Short mmCIF file of C-alpha atoms in Angstrom, two decimals:
data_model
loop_
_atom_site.label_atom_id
_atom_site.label_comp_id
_atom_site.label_asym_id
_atom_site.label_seq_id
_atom_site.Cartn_x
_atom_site.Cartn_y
_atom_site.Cartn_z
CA UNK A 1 58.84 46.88 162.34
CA UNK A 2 55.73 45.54 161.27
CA UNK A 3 55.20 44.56 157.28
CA UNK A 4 52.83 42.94 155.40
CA UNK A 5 52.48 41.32 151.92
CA UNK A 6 49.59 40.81 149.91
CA UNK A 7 48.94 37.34 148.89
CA UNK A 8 45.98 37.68 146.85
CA UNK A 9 47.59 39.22 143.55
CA UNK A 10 45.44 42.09 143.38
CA UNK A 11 45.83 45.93 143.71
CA UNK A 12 43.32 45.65 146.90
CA UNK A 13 46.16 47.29 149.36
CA UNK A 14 44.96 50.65 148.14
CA UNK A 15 42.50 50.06 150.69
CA UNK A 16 44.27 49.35 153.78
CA UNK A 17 44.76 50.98 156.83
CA UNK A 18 47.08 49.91 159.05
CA UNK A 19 47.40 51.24 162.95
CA UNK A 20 49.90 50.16 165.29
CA UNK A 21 50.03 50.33 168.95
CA UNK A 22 53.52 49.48 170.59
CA UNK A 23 52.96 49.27 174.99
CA UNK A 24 55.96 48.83 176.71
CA UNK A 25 56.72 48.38 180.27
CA UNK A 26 60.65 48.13 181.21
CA UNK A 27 62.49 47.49 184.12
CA UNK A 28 65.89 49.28 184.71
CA UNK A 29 66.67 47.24 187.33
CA UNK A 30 66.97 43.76 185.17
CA UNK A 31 66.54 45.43 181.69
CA UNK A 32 63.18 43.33 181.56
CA UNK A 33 60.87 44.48 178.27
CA UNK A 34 57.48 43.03 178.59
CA UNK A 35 55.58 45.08 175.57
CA UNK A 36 52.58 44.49 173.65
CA UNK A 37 52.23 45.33 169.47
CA UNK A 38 48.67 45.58 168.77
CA UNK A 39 47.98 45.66 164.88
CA UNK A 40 44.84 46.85 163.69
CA UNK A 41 43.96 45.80 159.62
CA UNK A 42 41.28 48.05 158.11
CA UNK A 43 39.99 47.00 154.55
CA UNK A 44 37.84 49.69 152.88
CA UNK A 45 37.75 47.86 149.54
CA UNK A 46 34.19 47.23 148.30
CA UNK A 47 32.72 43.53 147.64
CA UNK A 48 31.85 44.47 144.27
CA UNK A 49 32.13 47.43 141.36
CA UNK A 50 35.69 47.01 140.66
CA UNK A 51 38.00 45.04 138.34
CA UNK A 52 38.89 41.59 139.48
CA UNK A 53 42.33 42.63 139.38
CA UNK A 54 41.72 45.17 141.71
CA UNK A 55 39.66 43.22 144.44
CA UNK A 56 39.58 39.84 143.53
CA UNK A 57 41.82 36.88 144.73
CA UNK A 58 43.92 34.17 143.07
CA UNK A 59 42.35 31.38 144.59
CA UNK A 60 39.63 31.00 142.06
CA UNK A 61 36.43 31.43 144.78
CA UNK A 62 37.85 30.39 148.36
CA UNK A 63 38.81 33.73 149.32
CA UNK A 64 36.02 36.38 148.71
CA UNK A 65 36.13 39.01 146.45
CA UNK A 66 37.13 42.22 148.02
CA UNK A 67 38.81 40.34 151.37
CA UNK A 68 42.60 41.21 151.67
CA UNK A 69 44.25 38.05 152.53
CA UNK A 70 47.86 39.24 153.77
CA UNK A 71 50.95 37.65 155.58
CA UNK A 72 51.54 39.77 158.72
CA UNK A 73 54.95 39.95 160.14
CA UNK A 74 56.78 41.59 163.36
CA UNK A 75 60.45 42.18 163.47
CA UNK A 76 61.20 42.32 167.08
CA UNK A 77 64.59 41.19 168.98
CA UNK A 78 61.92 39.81 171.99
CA UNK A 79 60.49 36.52 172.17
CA UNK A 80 56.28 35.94 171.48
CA UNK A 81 54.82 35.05 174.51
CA UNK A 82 51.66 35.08 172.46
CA UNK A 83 49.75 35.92 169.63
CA UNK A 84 45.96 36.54 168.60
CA UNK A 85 43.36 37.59 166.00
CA UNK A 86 40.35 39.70 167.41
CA UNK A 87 41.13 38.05 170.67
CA UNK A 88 41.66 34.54 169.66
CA UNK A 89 44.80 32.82 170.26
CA UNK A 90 47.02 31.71 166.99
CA UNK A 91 50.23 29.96 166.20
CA UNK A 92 52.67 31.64 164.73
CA UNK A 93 55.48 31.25 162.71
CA UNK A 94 58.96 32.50 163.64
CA UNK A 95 62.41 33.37 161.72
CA UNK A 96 65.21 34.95 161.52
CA UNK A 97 65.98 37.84 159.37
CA UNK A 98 67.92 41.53 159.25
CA UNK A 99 69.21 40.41 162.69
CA UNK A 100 65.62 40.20 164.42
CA UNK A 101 63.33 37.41 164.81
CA UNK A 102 60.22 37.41 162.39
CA UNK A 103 57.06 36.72 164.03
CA UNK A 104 54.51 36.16 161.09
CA UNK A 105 50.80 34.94 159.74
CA UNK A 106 48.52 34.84 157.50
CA UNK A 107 45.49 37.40 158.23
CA UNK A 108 42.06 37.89 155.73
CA UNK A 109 40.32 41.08 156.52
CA UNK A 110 36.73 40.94 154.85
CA UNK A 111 35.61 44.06 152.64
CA UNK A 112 34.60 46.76 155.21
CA UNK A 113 35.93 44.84 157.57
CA UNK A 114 38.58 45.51 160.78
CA UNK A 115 41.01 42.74 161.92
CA UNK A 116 42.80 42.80 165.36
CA UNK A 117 46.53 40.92 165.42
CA UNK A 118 48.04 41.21 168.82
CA UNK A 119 51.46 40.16 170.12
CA UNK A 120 53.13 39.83 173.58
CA UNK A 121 56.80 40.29 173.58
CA UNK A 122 59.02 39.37 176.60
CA UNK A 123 63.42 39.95 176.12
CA UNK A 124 65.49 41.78 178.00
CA UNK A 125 68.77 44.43 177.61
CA UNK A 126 71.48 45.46 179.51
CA UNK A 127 69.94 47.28 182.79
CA UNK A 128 70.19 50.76 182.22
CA UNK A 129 68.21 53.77 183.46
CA UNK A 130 67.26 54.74 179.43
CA UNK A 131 65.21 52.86 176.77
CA UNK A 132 65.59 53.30 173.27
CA UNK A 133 63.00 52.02 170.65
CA UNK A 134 63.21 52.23 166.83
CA UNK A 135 60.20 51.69 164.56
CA UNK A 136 60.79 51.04 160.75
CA UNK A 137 57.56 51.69 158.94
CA UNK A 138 56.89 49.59 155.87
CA UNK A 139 56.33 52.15 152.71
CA UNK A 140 52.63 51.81 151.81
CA UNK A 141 49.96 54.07 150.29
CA UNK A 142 48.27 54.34 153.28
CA UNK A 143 51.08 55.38 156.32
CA UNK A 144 50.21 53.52 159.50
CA UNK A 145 49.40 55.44 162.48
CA UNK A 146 51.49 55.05 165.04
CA UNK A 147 50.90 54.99 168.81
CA UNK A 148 54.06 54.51 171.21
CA UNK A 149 53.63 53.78 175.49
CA UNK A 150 56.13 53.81 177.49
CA UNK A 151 56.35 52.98 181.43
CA UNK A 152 58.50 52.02 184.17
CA UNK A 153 57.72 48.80 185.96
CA UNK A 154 57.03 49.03 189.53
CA UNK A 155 58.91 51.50 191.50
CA UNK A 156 60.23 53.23 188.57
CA UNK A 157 58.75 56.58 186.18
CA UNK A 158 59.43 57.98 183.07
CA UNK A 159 61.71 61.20 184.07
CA UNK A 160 62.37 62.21 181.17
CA UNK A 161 61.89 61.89 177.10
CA UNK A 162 63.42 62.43 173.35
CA UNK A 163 61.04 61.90 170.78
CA UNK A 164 57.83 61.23 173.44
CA UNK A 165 55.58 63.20 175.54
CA UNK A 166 55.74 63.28 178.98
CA UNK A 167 52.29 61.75 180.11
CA UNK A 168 52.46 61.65 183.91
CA UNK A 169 54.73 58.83 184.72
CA UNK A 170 54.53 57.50 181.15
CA UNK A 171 55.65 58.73 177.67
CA UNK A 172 53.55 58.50 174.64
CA UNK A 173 53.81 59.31 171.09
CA UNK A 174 51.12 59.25 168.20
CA UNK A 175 51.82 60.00 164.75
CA UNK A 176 51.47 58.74 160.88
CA UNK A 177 54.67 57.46 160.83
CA UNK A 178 56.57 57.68 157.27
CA UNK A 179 59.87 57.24 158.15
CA UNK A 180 62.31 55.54 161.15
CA UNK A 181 62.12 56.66 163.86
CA UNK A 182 64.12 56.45 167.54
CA UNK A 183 62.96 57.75 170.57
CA UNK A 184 64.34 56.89 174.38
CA UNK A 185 62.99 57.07 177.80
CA UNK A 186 64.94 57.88 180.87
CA UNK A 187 63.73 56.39 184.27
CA UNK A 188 63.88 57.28 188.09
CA UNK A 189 63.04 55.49 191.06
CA UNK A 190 59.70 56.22 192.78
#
């Protein structure tokens, strides 16, 4: 699940767009998940024309009117690897929550502006020759869209699908996503 919370005290979320790109590559042989959650933050809100309640920010002038300062946070059960905004590397911080580990940090996307938060994952599950993945969408105005890759590491392929395409030797979804969702993979050897 991804979530995030507005930390400016404003009504700016309105404006958000939120798309989320889960890449996974697993490994039936060792139950290896190395997977990637790209995050992209899209803030339509204008610099100006609105109330201040609307687009402005608590912090009396640091944070500019219209920018949608957020706390970002991924609820995985992998470990971060790493972690980056538009490419460059960030710390941060981790918990424990709902039985997952939070991966979370602050983000400011300007007005008009397009933020990039990426995470590598690395865990593992019980080997097994299917992969199951649920997504929890946060409610929001905006649903995120939501784009799901799935593929065997090497020497395996993607046989076989509930909930995902077939793409060749990969599955794939894309969708606004609204509500959870589950889907599996089943692999074969090469």
């Amino acid at each position: 699940s991804v979530t995030t919370q507005n930390s400016g005290n404003n009504k700016i979320d309105i404006f958000l767009h939120r798309s989320i790109r889960y890449d996974v590559v697993y490994d039936p042989d060792t139950g290896r998940v190395q997977s990637e959650v790209t995050v992209t933050l899209r803030n339509d809100a204008p610099a100006s024309g609105l109330p201040r309640y609307v687009i402005g920010n608590r912090d009396n002038g640091r944070i500019p009117v219209g920018a949608n300062q957020m706390y970002l946070a991924v609820y995985t059960p992998w470990d971060v690897a790493a972690a980056a905004i538009d490419g460059q590397s960030i710390p941060v911080e981790q918990a424990d929550e709902l039985g997952r580990r939070v991966y979370a940090t602050a983000v400011q996307v300007p007005p008009g502006g397009t933020r990039t938060v990426t995470f590598e994952l690395d865990g593992a599950v019980d080997p097994a020759y299917d992969y199951r993945l649920t997504f929890a969408p946060q409610p929001l105005v905006n649903p995120d869209q939501l784009t799901i890759g799935v593929r065997g590491a090497e020497g395996w392929d993607v046989c076989d699908a509930e909930g995902l395409e077939l793409d060749g030797t990969e599955a794939t979804l894309s969708l606004q996503s609204e509500e959870d969702l589950t889907v599996t993979a089943e692999f074969c050897a090469k």
